[in-house]
CSV table of C-alpha atoms in Angstrom, one decimal:
chain,number,residue,atom,x,y,z
S,1,MET,CA,0.0,0.0,0.0
S,2,ASN,CA,1.6,3.2,-1.1
S,3,LYS,CA,1.8,6.5,0.8
S,4,GLN,CA,-0.9,8.1,-1.4
S,5,LEU,CA,-3.4,5.3,-0.5
S,6,ILE,CA,-2.6,5.6,3.1
S,7,GLY,CA,-3.2,9.3,3.0
S,8,MET,CA,-6.6,8.8,1.3
S,9,LEU,CA,-7.6,6.3,4.0
S,10,CYS,CA,-6.7,8.7,6.7
S,11,ILE,CA,-8.7,11.5,5.1
S,12,GLY,CA,-11.6,9.2,4.8
S,13,LEU,CA,-11.5,8.4,8.5
S,14,LEU,CA,-11.2,12.0,9.5
S,15,THR,CA,-14.1,13.0,7.3
S,16,THR,CA,-16.6,10.5,8.6
S,17,SER,CA,-19.2,13.2,9.1
S,18,ASN,CA,-22.6,14.6,8.6
S,19,PRO,CA,-22.1,16.2,5.1
S,20,LEU,CA,-25.0,18.6,5.6
S,21,ALA,CA,-23.7,20.0,8.8
S,22,SER,CA,-20.0,20.1,7.8
S,23,GLN,CA,-19.0,18.3,11.0
S,24,VAL,CA,-16.0,15.9,11.4
S,25,GLY,CA,-15.9,13.0,13.8
S,26,VAL,CA,-13.1,10.7,15.0
S,27,ASN,CA,-14.3,7.3,16.2
S,28,THR,CA,-17.9,8.5,15.7
S,29,GLN,CA,-20.2,8.7,12.7
S,30,THR,CA,-22.4,11.3,14.3
S,31,PRO,CA,-20.1,14.2,15.3
S,32,ALA,CA,-21.8,16.5,17.8
S,33,SER,CA,-19.7,19.6,16.9
S,34,THR,CA,-17.4,20.9,14.2
S,35,PHE,CA,-14.7,18.5,15.2
S,36,ASP,CA,-15.8,15.7,17.6
S,37,ILE,CA,-13.2,13.2,18.9
S,38,VAL,CA,-14.6,10.3,20.8
S,39,ALA,CA,-12.3,8.1,23.0
S,40,LYS,CA,-11.8,4.7,21.6
S,41,ASN,CA,-12.2,3.3,25.1
S,42,VAL,CA,-14.6,5.5,27.0
S,43,SER,CA,-14.5,3.3,30.1
S,44,GLY,CA,-13.0,0.2,31.5
S,45,SER,CA,-9.5,-0.9,32.3
S,46,SER,CA,-8.0,-0.8,28.8
S,47,THR,CA,-4.3,0.2,28.8
S,48,GLY,CA,-4.7,1.9,25.4
S,49,VAL,CA,-4.1,5.6,25.4
S,50,ASP,CA,-6.9,8.0,24.5
S,51,GLY,CA,-6.5,11.7,24.3
S,52,LEU,CA,-5.4,14.6,22.2
S,53,LEU,CA,-1.7,15.5,21.6
S,54,VAL,CA,-1.1,19.1,20.7
S,55,PRO,CA,2.2,20.3,19.1
S,56,ARG,CA,5.1,20.1,21.6
S,57,ILE,CA,7.7,22.8,21.0
S,58,ASP,CA,10.3,24.7,23.0
S,59,ARG,CA,10.1,28.4,23.9
S,60,LEU,CA,12.5,29.5,21.1
S,61,ARG,CA,10.2,27.8,18.5
S,62,ALA,CA,7.1,29.6,20.0
S,63,GLN,CA,9.0,32.9,20.1
S,64,SER,CA,10.1,32.5,16.4
S,65,MET,CA,6.6,31.9,15.0
S,66,SER,CA,5.4,34.6,12.6
S,67,ASN,CA,1.7,35.7,13.0
S,68,PRO,CA,0.2,32.5,14.4
S,69,PRO,CA,-3.6,32.5,14.2
S,70,VAL,CA,-5.5,33.6,17.3
S,71,SER,CA,-6.4,30.6,19.5
S,72,THR,CA,-3.5,28.5,18.3
S,73,MET,CA,-2.6,26.1,21.1
S,74,VAL,CA,0.8,24.5,21.8
S,75,TYR,CA,2.6,22.7,24.7
S,76,ILE,CA,5.9,24.3,25.7
S,77,ASN,CA,8.1,21.4,26.7
S,78,SER,CA,11.2,23.5,27.5
S,79,VAL,CA,12.0,27.0,28.5
S,80,SER,CA,15.8,26.5,28.4
S,81,THR,CA,15.8,28.0,24.9
S,82,GLY,CA,14.7,31.5,23.7
S,83,THR,CA,14.0,34.4,26.0
S,84,GLN,CA,11.0,35.7,27.9
S,85,THR,CA,10.4,38.6,25.4
S,86,GLY,CA,8.2,39.4,22.4
S,87,LEU,CA,5.6,36.7,21.7
S,88,ALA,CA,7.2,34.6,24.5
S,89,ALA,CA,6.9,37.3,27.2
S,90,ASN,CA,4.5,35.1,29.3
S,91,ILE,CA,6.3,31.8,28.7
S,92,ASP,CA,8.1,31.2,32.0
S,93,ALA,CA,7.4,27.5,32.6
S,94,VAL,CA,6.5,24.3,30.9
S,95,GLY,CA,2.8,24.0,30.1
S,96,TYR,CA,0.0,24.7,27.7
S,97,TYR,CA,-0.2,28.1,26.0
S,98,TYR,CA,-2.6,29.7,23.5
S,99,TYR,CA,-2.0,32.7,21.2
S,100,ASN,CA,-4.3,35.7,22.0
S,101,GLY,CA,-3.2,37.8,19.0
S,102,THR,CA,-0.4,39.5,20.8
S,103,ALA,CA,1.5,36.9,22.8
S,104,TRP,CA,1.3,33.3,24.1
S,105,VAL,CA,-0.8,33.0,27.2
S,106,LYS,CA,-0.5,30.3,29.8
S,107,LEU,CA,-3.4,27.9,30.2
S,108,TYR,CA,-2.2,26.0,33.2
S,109,ASN,CA,1.2,25.3,34.8
S,110,PRO,CA,1.4,21.6,35.7
S,111,THR,CA,4.1,22.3,38.2
S,112,ASN,CA,1.7,24.4,40.2
S,113,ASN,CA,0.6,22.5,43.3
S,114,ASN,CA,-2.7,24.4,43.6
S,115,SER,CA,-5.7,22.9,42.0
S,116,LEU,CA,-7.5,24.6,39.2
S,117,GLY,CA,-10.3,26.9,40.4
S,118,GLN,CA,-8.5,27.8,43.6
S,119,ASN,CA,-8.3,31.6,44.3
S,120,ILE,CA,-8.3,34.1,47.1
S,121,TYR,CA,-12.0,33.7,47.5
S,122,ASN,CA,-11.9,30.0,48.3
S,123,THR,CA,-8.4,29.1,49.3
S,124,ASP,CA,-5.6,30.3,51.5
S,125,GLY,CA,-2.2,30.9,49.9
S,126,SER,CA,1.0,32.9,49.7
S,127,LEU,CA,2.1,35.5,47.3
S,128,SER,CA,4.8,34.3,45.0
S,129,ALA,CA,6.2,37.8,44.6
S,130,SER,CA,5.4,41.4,45.5
S,131,ARG,CA,2.2,42.7,43.9
S,132,THR,CA,0.9,46.2,43.2
S,133,VAL,CA,-2.8,47.2,42.7
S,134,THR,CA,-3.2,50.3,40.6
S,135,LEU,CA,-6.6,51.8,41.3
S,136,GLY,CA,-6.5,54.7,38.9
S,137,SER,CA,-10.0,56.2,38.9
S,138,ASN,CA,-11.5,53.1,40.4
S,139,THR,CA,-12.3,52.3,44.1
S,140,LEU,CA,-11.5,49.2,46.2
S,141,ALA,CA,-14.0,48.5,49.0
S,142,PHE,CA,-14.3,45.7,51.6
S,143,ALA,CA,-17.8,44.8,52.9
S,144,GLY,CA,-17.2,43.5,56.4
S,145,GLY,CA,-20.7,42.5,57.2
S,146,THR,CA,-21.2,41.6,60.9
S,147,THR,CA,-17.8,40.1,61.6
S,148,THR,CA,-15.8,41.5,64.5
S,149,ASN,CA,-12.4,40.8,63.1
S,150,ALA,CA,-13.4,41.3,59.5
S,151,PHE,CA,-10.0,42.4,58.3
S,152,SER,CA,-6.7,42.0,60.1
S,153,VAL,CA,-2.9,42.3,59.5
S,154,ASN,CA,-0.6,39.9,61.3
S,155,GLY,CA,-3.2,39.1,64.0
S,156,THR,CA,-3.4,42.1,66.3
S,157,THR,CA,-1.2,44.5,64.4
S,158,PHE,CA,-4.3,46.0,62.7
S,159,SER,CA,-7.9,44.8,63.0
S,160,ILE,CA,-11.2,46.0,61.6
S,161,ASP,CA,-14.3,45.3,63.7
S,162,ALA,CA,-17.0,45.6,61.1
S,163,ALA,CA,-19.8,44.5,63.5
S,164,ASN,CA,-19.2,47.5,65.9
S,165,LYS,CA,-17.5,49.9,63.5
S,166,ARG,CA,-14.2,49.9,65.4
S,167,VAL,CA,-10.5,49.9,64.5
S,168,GLY,CA,-7.9,48.2,66.6
S,169,VAL,CA,-4.1,48.8,66.5
S,170,GLY,CA,-2.2,46.3,68.6
S,171,THR,CA,-5.5,44.5,69.5
S,172,ALA,CA,-8.0,42.3,67.7
S,173,SER,CA,-10.8,43.3,70.1
S,174,PRO,CA,-11.1,47.1,69.9
S,175,ALA,CA,-13.3,48.5,72.7
S,176,ASN,CA,-13.7,52.0,71.1
S,177,ALA,CA,-14.0,53.5,67.7
S,178,LEU,CA,-10.2,53.7,67.7
S,179,HIS,CA,-8.4,51.5,70.2
S,180,VAL,CA,-4.6,51.6,70.2
S,181,THR,CA,-2.6,49.3,72.5
S,182,ALA,CA,1.1,49.9,72.6
S,183,THR,CA,3.1,46.9,73.9
S,184,SER,CA,6.7,48.2,73.6
S,185,ASN,CA,6.9,51.7,71.6
S,186,PRO,CA,5.1,54.6,73.1
S,187,LEU,CA,2.2,56.0,71.0
S,188,ARG,CA,3.6,58.6,68.6
S,189,LEU,CA,1.7,61.2,66.4
S,190,THR,CA,3.6,63.3,63.9
S,191,GLY,CA,2.4,66.2,61.8
S,192,VAL,CA,0.0,67.5,64.5
S,193,GLN,CA,-1.0,71.1,63.8
S,194,LYS,CA,-0.6,73.8,66.4
S,195,GLY,CA,-3.9,74.7,68.0
S,196,ASP,CA,-5.5,77.7,69.8
S,197,VAL,CA,-5.4,77.4,73.5
S,198,THR,CA,-8.4,79.7,73.9
S,199,THR,CA,-10.7,77.7,71.6
S,200,ASN,CA,-9.3,74.2,70.9
S,201,GLN,CA,-10.1,71.3,73.2
S,202,LEU,CA,-7.4,69.7,75.4
S,203,LEU,CA,-6.9,66.0,75.3
S,204,THR,CA,-6.2,63.9,78.4
S,205,ILE,CA,-6.0,60.2,79.1
S,206,ASP,CA,-7.8,58.6,82.0
S,207,THR,CA,-6.5,55.7,84.1
S,208,SER,CA,-7.9,53.2,81.5
S,209,GLY,CA,-6.1,54.8,78.7
S,210,ASN,CA,-9.2,56.4,77.2
S,211,VAL,CA,-8.6,59.7,75.4
S,212,LYS,CA,-11.0,62.5,76.5
S,213,ASN,CA,-11.3,66.3,76.1
S,214,ILE,CA,-11.5,68.6,79.1
S,215,GLY,CA,-12.0,72.0,77.5
S,216,THR,CA,-9.4,74.7,76.8
S,217,ILE,CA,-6.4,76.1,78.8
S,218,ALA,CA,-8.6,79.0,79.8
S,219,ASP,CA,-11.2,76.6,81.2
S,220,LEU,CA,-8.5,75.2,83.5
S,221,SER,CA,-7.7,78.6,84.9
S,222,ILE,CA,-4.0,78.1,84.3
S,223,PRO,CA,-2.4,81.6,84.3
S,224,SER,CA,-0.9,82.9,81.1
S,225,PRO,CA,1.5,85.8,81.8
S,226,ALA,CA,2.5,88.9,80.0
S,227,ILE,CA,5.3,91.2,81.4
S,228,LEU,CA,5.8,94.9,80.8
S,229,ARG,CA,8.9,96.6,82.2
S,230,LEU,CA,10.3,100.1,82.5
S,231,GLU,CA,13.6,100.1,80.7
S,232,THR,CA,14.6,103.7,81.3
S,233,THR,CA,14.4,105.6,84.7
S,234,GLN,CA,11.9,108.4,84.5
S,235,SER,CA,13.2,111.5,86.3
S,236,ASP,CA,10.9,114.0,88.0
S,237,PHE,CA,8.0,111.6,87.5
S,238,LEU,CA,4.7,113.1,88.7
S,239,SER,CA,6.6,116.1,90.0
S,240,THR,CA,4.0,118.6,88.8
S,241,ALA,CA,1.0,116.4,89.1
S,242,THR,CA,-1.7,117.2,91.6
S,243,ALA,CA,-3.7,114.7,93.6
S,244,GLY,CA,-5.9,112.6,91.2
S,245,SER,CA,-3.7,113.2,88.2
S,246,LYS,CA,-1.7,110.5,86.4
S,247,GLN,CA,1.1,110.1,84.0
S,248,THR,CA,1.9,107.5,81.3
S,249,VAL,CA,4.6,105.0,82.1
S,250,PRO,CA,6.6,104.2,78.9
S,251,MET,CA,7.0,100.4,79.5
S,252,THR,CA,8.4,97.8,77.1
S,253,LEU,CA,6.7,94.5,76.4
S,254,ILE,CA,9.1,91.8,77.6
S,255,LYS,CA,6.9,88.7,77.3
S,256,ASN,CA,3.4,87.9,76.1
S,257,SER,CA,1.9,84.4,76.3
S,258,ILE,CA,-1.7,85.5,76.4
S,259,PRO,CA,-3.4,84.6,73.0
S,260,GLY,CA,-5.1,87.6,71.5
S,261,MET,CA,-3.6,90.3,73.8
S,262,THR,CA,-1.6,93.1,72.0
S,263,TYR,CA,0.5,96.0,73.2
S,264,ASP,CA,0.9,99.3,71.3
S,265,ALA,CA,4.4,100.5,72.2
S,266,SER,CA,3.8,103.9,70.7
S,267,THR,CA,0.9,104.7,73.0
S,268,TYR,CA,1.7,102.2,75.8
S,269,THR,CA,-1.7,100.7,75.5
S,270,VAL,CA,-2.8,97.1,76.1
S,271,THR,CA,-5.8,95.6,74.2
S,272,PHE,CA,-7.4,92.6,76.0
S,273,PRO,CA,-9.3,89.6,74.7
S,274,ALA,CA,-12.3,88.7,76.9
S,275,GLY,CA,-11.4,86.9,80.1
S,276,THR,CA,-10.6,87.1,83.8
S,277,TYR,CA,-7.3,88.8,84.7
S,278,GLN,CA,-5.0,89.6,87.6
S,279,ILE,CA,-2.8,92.7,87.1
S,280,ILE,CA,0.1,93.6,89.4
S,281,PHE,CA,1.6,97.1,89.0
S,282,THR,CA,4.9,97.1,90.9
S,283,TYR,CA,6.7,100.5,91.3
S,284,GLU,CA,10.0,101.6,92.8
S,285,ALA,CA,10.9,105.3,93.2
S,286,VAL,CA,13.5,107.6,94.8
S,287,HIS,CA,13.0,111.2,96.0
S,288,ASN,CA,15.0,113.7,97.9
S,289,SER,CA,12.4,116.4,98.6
S,290,THR,CA,11.9,117.9,102.0
S,291,ASN,CA,8.6,117.4,103.8
S,292,CYS,CA,7.9,114.3,101.6
S,293,THR,CA,7.1,111.5,104.1
S,294,ILE,CA,4.0,109.9,102.6
S,295,SER,CA,3.9,108.6,99.1
S,296,SER,CA,0.4,107.9,97.6
S,297,TYR,CA,-0.2,106.4,94.1
S,298,PHE,CA,-3.1,104.9,92.3
S,299,VAL,CA,-3.8,102.8,89.2
S,300,ASP,CA,-7.0,102.8,87.1
S,301,PHE,CA,-7.3,99.1,86.3
S,302,PRO,CA,-9.5,97.8,83.4
S,303,SER,CA,-12.7,96.3,84.7
S,304,GLU,CA,-15.2,94.9,82.2
S,305,SER,CA,-15.8,97.9,79.9
S,306,THR,CA,-14.7,100.6,82.4
S,307,THR,CA,-11.9,101.2,85.0
S,308,THR,CA,-11.5,100.7,88.7
S,309,ARG,CA,-9.1,102.9,90.8
S,310,ILE,CA,-6.9,101.2,93.4
S,311,HIS,CA,-4.6,103.2,95.7
S,312,SER,CA,-1.4,102.4,97.5
S,313,THR,CA,0.0,104.6,100.3
S,314,ALA,CA,3.3,104.2,102.2
S,315,SER,CA,5.3,106.3,104.7
S,316,HIS,CA,9.0,106.8,104.6
S,317,SER,CA,11.8,109.2,105.7
S,318,GLN,CA,12.3,112.5,104.0
S,319,GLY,CA,15.5,113.7,102.5
S,320,ASN,CA,18.2,112.6,100.1
S,321,THR,CA,17.9,109.2,98.4
S,322,SER,CA,14.8,108.1,100.2
S,323,ASN,CA,13.5,105.0,98.5
S,324,HIS,CA,9.8,103.9,98.4
S,325,GLY,CA,7.9,101.3,96.5
S,326,GLY,CA,5.0,98.9,96.4
S,327,SER,CA,2.7,96.7,94.4
S,328,ILE,CA,-0.9,97.6,93.5
S,329,ILE,CA,-2.9,94.4,92.6
S,330,TYR,CA,-6.4,94.0,91.1
S,331,ALA,CA,-8.4,91.1,89.5
S,332,SER,CA,-11.4,91.5,87.3
S,333,GLN,CA,-13.2,90.3,84.3
S,334,VAL,CA,-12.5,92.3,81.1
S,335,ASN,CA,-14.7,92.4,77.9
S,336,ALA,CA,-13.2,91.7,74.5
S,337,ASN,CA,-11.2,94.6,72.9
S,338,VAL,CA,-11.0,96.7,76.1
S,339,THR,CA,-7.9,99.0,76.0
S,340,TRP,CA,-5.8,100.1,79.0
S,341,MET,CA,-3.1,102.7,78.9
S,342,VAL,CA,-0.3,101.9,81.4
S,343,GLN,CA,-0.4,104.9,83.8
S,344,LEU,CA,0.5,105.7,87.4
S,345,GLY,CA,-1.3,108.5,89.3
S,346,ARG,CA,-0.7,110.6,92.4
S,347,GLY,CA,-3.0,109.7,95.3
S,348,GLN,CA,-4.7,112.1,97.6
S,349,SER,CA,-3.3,110.9,100.9
S,350,GLY,CA,0.4,111.7,100.2
S,351,ASN,CA,2.4,114.9,100.9
S,352,CYS,CA,5.0,114.6,98.1
S,353,SER,CA,5.2,117.0,95.2
S,354,GLY,CA,7.7,119.0,93.3
S,355,ALA,CA,11.0,117.9,91.7
S,356,GLY,CA,13.0,114.9,92.9
S,357,MET,CA,10.8,111.9,92.1
S,358,SER,CA,12.5,109.3,90.0
S,359,LEU,CA,10.6,106.2,88.8
S,360,MET,CA,13.2,103.5,88.6
S,361,GLN,CA,14.0,101.3,85.6
S,362,LYS,CA,13.8,97.4,85.7
S,363,SER,CA,12.1,97.4,89.2
S,364,THR,CA,9.0,99.1,87.8
S,365,GLN,CA,6.9,96.7,85.9
S,366,VAL,CA,3.4,95.3,85.2
S,367,LEU,CA,2.5,91.6,85.4
S,368,ILE,CA,-0.7,90.6,83.6
S,369,PHE,CA,-2.1,87.1,84.2
S,370,LYS,CA,-5.0,85.7,82.4
S,371,ILE,CA,-6.5,83.3,84.9
S,372,GLY,CA,-9.6,82.2,83.1
S,373,ASN,CA,-12.4,82.9,80.6
């Protein structure tokens, strides 16, 4: 039997078909599809081999093909040849591949121990390499349902309690909306913005580690100071002033930690934010006038939207370099934007007048404390 006859017999076998439907069957005279291969032994213990052998080629051969038709299938039996580039960019292991019009795409890697159909939704596993998810304009959401530990990282490192809408850091059982448990590094927050002590809430931690707010610095009545000081001795201070008159003291602002309080150094005027204040006016003076044995001063302190006059009187010896001094103290509530000019007046109970009064530098000062709202 020559080769031509053998070929004709093979064609006859392959074309055993339904001529009207243009279907071809192997081992069947009633093919159920375009090409229907029926096993010669569909059951039993026969040792005969049934199946379909697709072309077996190495990676270099698949890489070298020119324009294979889409859906062409091959079995790559070696990746020791060729390179993982071009059409073979996806060929990294032995297995079945099909051509998708651009490159060969792996069907299944027989060296993979996982069964077909296993994925993140039905099977645990390990990443074979680092992976990156690029969201672009899309979103990625997790629906936790009613599970307490719906999502976690490394056990207790990070935990989402979807049932109670809580987040745990260092714990898988968060007791609050945000529950942080530090086992060895203290809790650290970076990038925290500076706040306003008069309006922003203060945070504290109770004995159970719960974070709570307790109001502002002003609510705690913690004094915030401002200091004004006389930097140059004022000679003949109040020398021509009659009882009840006062004179501006040209003080310099040394410190101001009262938010909202300002000082105009050209007019020696303080502008207050609303609050409760204690003001201490300390003076130190020297005189050498005769018949000057009682020094009397007053300060008109700011009080709400008006002023309140407070006196100070002290006796001393007359004559050359006779020192005298004292502190005049007052506390009151002051409305917002009240202004106060730093002045010292001559009281009515003293007998000192004329030249010779010197208001001393450094030791004459004003201390302003904001002690509450």
